[in-house]
Tab-separated table of C-alpha atoms and ligand atoms in Angstrom:
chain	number	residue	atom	x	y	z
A	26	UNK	CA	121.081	80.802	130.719
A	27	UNK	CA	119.544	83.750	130.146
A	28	UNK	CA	117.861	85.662	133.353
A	29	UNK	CA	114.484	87.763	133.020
A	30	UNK	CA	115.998	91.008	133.292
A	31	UNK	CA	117.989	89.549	129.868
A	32	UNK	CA	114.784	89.018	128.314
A	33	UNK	CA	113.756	92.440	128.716
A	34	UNK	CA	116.741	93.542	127.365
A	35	UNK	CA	116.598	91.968	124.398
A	36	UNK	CA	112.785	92.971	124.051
A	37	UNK	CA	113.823	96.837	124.100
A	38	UNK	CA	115.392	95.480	120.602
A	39	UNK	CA	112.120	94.799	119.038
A	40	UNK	CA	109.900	97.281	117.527
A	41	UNK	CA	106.449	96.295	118.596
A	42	UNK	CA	103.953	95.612	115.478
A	43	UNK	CA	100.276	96.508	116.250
A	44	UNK	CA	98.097	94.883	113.017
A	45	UNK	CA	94.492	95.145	112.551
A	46	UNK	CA	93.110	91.876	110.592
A	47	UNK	CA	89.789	93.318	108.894
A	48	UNK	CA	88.579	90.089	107.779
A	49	UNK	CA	86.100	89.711	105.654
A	50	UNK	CA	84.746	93.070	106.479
A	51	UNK	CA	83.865	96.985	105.159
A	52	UNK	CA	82.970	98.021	101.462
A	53	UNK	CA	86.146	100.095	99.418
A	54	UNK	CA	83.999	102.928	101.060
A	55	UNK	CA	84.190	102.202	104.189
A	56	UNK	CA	87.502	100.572	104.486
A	57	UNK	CA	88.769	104.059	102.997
A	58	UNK	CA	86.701	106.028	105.684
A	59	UNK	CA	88.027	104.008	108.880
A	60	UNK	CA	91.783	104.314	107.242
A	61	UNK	CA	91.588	108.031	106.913
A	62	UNK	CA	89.785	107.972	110.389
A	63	UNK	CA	93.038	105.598	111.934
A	64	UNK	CA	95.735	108.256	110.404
A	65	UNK	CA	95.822	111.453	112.420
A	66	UNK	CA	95.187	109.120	115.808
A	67	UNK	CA	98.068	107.113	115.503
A	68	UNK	CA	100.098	109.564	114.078
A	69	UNK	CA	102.639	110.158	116.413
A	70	UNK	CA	103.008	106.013	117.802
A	71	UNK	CA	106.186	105.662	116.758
A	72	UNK	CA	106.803	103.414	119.207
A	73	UNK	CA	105.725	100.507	116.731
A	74	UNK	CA	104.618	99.947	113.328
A	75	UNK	CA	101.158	99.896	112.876
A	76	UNK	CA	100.192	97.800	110.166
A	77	UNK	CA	95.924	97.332	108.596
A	78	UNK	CA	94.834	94.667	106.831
A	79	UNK	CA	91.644	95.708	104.901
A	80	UNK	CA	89.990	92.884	101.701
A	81	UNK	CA	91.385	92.759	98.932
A	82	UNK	CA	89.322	94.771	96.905
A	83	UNK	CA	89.960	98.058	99.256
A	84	UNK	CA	93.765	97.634	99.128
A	85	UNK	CA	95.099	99.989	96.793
A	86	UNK	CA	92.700	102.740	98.017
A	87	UNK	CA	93.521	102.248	100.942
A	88	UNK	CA	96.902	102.482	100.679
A	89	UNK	CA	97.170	105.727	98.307
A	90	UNK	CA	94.937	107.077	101.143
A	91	UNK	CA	97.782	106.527	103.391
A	92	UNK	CA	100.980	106.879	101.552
A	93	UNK	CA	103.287	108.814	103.123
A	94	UNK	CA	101.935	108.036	106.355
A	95	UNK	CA	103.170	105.699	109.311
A	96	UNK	CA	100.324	102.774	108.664
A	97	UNK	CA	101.451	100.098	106.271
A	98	UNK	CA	99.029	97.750	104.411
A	99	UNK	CA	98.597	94.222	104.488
A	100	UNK	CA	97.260	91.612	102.436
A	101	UNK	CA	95.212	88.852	104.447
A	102	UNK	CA	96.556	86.294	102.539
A	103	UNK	CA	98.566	85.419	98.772
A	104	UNK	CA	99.048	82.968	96.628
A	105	UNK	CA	101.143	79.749	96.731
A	106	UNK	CA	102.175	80.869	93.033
A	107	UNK	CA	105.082	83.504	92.687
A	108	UNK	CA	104.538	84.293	89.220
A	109	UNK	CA	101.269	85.554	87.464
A	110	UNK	CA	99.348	82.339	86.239
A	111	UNK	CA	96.345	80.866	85.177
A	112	UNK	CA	94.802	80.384	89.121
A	113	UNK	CA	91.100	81.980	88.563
A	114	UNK	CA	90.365	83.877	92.127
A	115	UNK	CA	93.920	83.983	93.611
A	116	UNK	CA	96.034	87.212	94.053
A	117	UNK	CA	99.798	87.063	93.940
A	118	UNK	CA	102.363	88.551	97.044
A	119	UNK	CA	103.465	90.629	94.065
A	120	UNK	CA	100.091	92.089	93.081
A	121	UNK	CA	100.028	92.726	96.697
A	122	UNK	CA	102.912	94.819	96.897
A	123	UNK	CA	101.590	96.513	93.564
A	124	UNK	CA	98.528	97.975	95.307
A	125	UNK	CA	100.876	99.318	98.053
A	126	UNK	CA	101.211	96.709	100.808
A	127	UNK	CA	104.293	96.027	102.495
A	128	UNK	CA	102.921	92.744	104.790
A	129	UNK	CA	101.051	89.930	103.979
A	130	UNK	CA	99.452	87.640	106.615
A	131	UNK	CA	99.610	84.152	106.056
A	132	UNK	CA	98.220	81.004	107.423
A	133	UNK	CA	95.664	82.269	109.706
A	134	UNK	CA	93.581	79.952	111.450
A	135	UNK	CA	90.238	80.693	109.725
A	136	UNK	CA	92.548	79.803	106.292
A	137	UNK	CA	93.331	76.764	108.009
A	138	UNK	CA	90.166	75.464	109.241
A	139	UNK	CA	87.818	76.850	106.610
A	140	UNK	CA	90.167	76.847	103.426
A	141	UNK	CA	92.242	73.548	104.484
A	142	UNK	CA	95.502	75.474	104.400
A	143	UNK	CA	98.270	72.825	105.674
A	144	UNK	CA	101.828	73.625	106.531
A	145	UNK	CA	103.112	73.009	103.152
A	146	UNK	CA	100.747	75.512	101.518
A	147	UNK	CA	101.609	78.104	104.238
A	148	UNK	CA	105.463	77.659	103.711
A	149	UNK	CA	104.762	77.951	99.805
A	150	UNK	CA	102.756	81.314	100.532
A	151	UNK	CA	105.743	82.579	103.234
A	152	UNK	CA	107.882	82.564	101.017
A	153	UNK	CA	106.383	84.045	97.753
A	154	UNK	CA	105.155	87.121	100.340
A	155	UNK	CA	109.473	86.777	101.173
A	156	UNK	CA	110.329	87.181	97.342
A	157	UNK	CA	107.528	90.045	96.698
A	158	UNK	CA	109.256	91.653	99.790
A	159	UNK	CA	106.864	91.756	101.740
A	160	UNK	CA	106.852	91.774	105.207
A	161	UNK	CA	104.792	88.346	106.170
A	162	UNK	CA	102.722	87.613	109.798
A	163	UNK	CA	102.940	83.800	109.912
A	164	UNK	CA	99.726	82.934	112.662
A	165	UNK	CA	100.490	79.954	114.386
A	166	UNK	CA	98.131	78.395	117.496
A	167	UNK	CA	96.356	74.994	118.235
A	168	UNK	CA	92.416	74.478	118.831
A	169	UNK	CA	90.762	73.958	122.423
A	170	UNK	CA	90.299	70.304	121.951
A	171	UNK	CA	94.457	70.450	121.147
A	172	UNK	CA	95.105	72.316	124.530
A	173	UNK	CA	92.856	70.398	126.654
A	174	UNK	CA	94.892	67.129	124.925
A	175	UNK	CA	97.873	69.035	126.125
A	176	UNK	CA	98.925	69.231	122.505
A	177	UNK	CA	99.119	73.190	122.502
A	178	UNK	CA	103.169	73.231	122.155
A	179	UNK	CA	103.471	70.359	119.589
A	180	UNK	CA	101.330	71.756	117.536
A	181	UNK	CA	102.492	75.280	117.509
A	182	UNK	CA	105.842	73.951	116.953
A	183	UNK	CA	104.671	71.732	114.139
A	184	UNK	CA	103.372	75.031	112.121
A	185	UNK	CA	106.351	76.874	113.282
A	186	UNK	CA	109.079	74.882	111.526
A	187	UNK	CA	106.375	73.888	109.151
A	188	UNK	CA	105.575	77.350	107.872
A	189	UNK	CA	108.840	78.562	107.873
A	190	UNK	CA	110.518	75.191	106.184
A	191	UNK	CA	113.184	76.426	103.257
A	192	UNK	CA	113.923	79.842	104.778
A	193	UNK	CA	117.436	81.303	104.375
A	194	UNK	CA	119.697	83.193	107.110
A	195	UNK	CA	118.946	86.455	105.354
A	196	UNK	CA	114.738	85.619	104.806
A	197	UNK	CA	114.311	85.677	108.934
A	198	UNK	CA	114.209	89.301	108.948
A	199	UNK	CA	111.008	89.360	107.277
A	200	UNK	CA	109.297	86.873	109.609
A	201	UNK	CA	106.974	88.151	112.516
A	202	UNK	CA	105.092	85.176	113.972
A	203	UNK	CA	101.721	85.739	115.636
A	204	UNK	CA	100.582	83.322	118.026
A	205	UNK	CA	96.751	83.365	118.285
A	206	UNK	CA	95.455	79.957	120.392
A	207	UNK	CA	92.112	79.420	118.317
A	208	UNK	CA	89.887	79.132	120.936
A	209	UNK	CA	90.684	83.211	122.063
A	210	UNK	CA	89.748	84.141	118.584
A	211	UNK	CA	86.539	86.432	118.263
A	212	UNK	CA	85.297	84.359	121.258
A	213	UNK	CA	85.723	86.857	123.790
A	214	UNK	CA	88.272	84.668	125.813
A	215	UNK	CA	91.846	86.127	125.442
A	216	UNK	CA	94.763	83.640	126.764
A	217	UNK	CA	95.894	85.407	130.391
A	218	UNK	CA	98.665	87.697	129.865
A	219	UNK	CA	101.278	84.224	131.386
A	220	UNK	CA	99.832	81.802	128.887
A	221	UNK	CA	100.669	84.038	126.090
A	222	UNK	CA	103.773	84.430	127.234
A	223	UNK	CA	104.538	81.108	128.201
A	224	UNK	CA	103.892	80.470	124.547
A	225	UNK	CA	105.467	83.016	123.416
A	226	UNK	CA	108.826	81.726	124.710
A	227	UNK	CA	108.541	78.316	123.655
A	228	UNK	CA	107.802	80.052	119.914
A	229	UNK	CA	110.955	81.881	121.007
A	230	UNK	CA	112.683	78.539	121.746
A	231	UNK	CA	111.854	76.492	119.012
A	232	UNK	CA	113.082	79.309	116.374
A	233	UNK	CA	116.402	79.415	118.113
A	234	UNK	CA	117.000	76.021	117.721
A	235	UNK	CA	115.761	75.833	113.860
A	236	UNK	CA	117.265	79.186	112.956
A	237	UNK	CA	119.534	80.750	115.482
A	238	UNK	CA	119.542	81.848	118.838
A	239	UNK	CA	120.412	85.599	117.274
A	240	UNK	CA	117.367	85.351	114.786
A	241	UNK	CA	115.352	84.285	118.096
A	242	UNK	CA	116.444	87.423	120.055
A	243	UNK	CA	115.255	89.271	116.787
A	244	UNK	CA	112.216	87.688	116.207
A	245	UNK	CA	108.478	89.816	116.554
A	246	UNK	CA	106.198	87.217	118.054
A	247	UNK	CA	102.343	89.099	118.325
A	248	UNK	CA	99.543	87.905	120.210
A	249	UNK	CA	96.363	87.570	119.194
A	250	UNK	CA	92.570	86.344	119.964
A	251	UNK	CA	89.844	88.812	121.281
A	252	UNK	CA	92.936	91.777	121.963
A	253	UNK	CA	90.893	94.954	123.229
A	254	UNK	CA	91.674	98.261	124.664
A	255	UNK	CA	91.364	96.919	127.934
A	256	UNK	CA	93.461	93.769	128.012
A	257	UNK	CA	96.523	94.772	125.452
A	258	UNK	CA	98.937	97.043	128.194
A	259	UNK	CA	98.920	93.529	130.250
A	260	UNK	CA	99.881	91.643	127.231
A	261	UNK	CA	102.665	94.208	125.990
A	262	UNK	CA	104.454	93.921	130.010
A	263	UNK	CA	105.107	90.407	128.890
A	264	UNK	CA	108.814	89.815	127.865
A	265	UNK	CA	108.042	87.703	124.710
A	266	UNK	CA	104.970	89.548	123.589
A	267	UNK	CA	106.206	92.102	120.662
A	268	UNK	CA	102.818	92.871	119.428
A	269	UNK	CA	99.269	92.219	118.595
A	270	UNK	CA	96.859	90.647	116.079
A	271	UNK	CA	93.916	92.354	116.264
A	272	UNK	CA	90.405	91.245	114.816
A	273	UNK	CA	87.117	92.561	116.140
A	274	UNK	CA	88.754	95.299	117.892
A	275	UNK	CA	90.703	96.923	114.546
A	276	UNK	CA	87.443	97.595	112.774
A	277	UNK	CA	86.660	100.611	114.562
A	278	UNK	CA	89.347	103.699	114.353
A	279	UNK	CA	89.059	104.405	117.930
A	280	UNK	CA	89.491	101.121	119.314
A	281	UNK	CA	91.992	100.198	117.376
A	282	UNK	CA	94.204	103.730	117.866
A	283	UNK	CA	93.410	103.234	121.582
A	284	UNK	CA	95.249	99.737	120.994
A	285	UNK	CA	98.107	101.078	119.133
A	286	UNK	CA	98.332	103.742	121.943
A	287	UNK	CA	98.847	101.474	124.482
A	288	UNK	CA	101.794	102.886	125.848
A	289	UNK	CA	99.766	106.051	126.806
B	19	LIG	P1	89.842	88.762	117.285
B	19	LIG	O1	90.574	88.161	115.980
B	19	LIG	O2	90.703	89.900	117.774
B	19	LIG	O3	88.491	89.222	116.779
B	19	LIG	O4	89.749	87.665	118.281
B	19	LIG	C1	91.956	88.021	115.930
B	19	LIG	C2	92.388	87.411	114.617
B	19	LIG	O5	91.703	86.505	114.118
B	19	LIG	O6	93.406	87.829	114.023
């Protein structure tokens, strides 16, 4: 069995991924202004890969504004689709990559509940992000009523092997899982530091026994759900936490630097 200390160990392994989900927020303008804003503070964290994730519409100038620079782009979401088709309003993990993002984030809770994403659709967009090569943020996390029900781990584990149904050996390495338990998102309430965790581990767990216990050790597993300057240094001591999800607290420059900065 592995001890703590082990866990810490294999932690050090991890580069830590600090991503700011920008919703449905900020004009091309602005989204260009806060990313230009982000650069020079977060310059020198290379102590994890700092990753924005800005609408649609503001991708590509967003990322020719940062080319060259260490903040990658992400698309909030693709298509099910891998090829171009005739699906009016959807955008393809391809197209993403065209405008200059190297992550997509998919199956995130408010795609869930508001869009009726299910497992199956999440596992279809996985893996077109996979074969766009992109780098994808699979959210995973259960509702308040499903915690109080003490359903939080089967239904975490449920989208976990899910989401990530059909995956090859060599398709793990583009995985990071973010665990964000619904009720801590954009409410204010953030899971304690040892709830994440706890989490965390089982998430840990459950890949190890679907994929393998070296693809486990590998894994980035983020938190997220109301992550702030204030409460992410307790987070990051955790041994399973590799990283954050950020909402609210990425649409600002300075908070979010102050975030990525956390080691400081
Ligand atoms: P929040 O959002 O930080 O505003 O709670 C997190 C998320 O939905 O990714």
């Amino acid at each position: 069995m592995p001890n703590e200390a082990d866990g810490f160990d294999l932690k050090l392994m991890r580069k830590p991924v600090i991503a700011g989900n920008w919703k449905m927020y900020k004009t091309v303008g602005d989204s260009v202004a806060t990313a230009v804003a982000l650069k020079p503070l977060v310059a020198n964290a290379n102590h994890c890969e700092v990753v924005i994730a800005p609408v649609f519409t503001a991708l590509k100038s967003v990322a020719d504004r940062l080319e060259g620079s260490n903040v990658h782009v992400a698309g909030q979401d693709c298509a099910t689709e891998v090829s171009e088709g005739a699906f009016t309003g959807e955008v393809a993990a391809f197209m993403l990559a065209d405008a200059g993002c190297s992550h997509v984030i998919v199956g995130h809770s408010e795609r869930r509940q508001y869009f009726l994403e299910t497992d199956p659709i999440v596992s279809k967009k996985v893996q077109a992000g996979i074969a766009a090569g992109l780098m994808v943020i699979m959210c995973v996390g259960e509702t308040l009523d499903q915690r109080d029900q003490g359903k939080a781990q089967s239904v975490v584990s449920e989208q976990l092997v899910g989401g990530l149904s059909g995956l090859t050996a060599s398709d793990l390495d583009r995985i990071i899982v973010a665990y964000e338990p619904v009720w801590a998102i954009g409410t204010g309430r953030t899971a304690t530091p040892e709830q994440a965790q706890e989490m965390h581990a089982f998430i840990r767990r459950v890949f190890a026994e679907r994929h393998s216990p070296g693809a486990a050790d590998a894994l980035r597993i983020l938190y997220g759900g109301s992550v702030k300057p204030d409460n992410i240094a307790g987070l990051m001591k955790q041994a399973d936490i590799d990283g954050a999800l950020v909402g609210g607290a990425s649409l600002k420059a300075e908070s979010f630097a102050e975030i990525v900065n956390y080691n400081k």
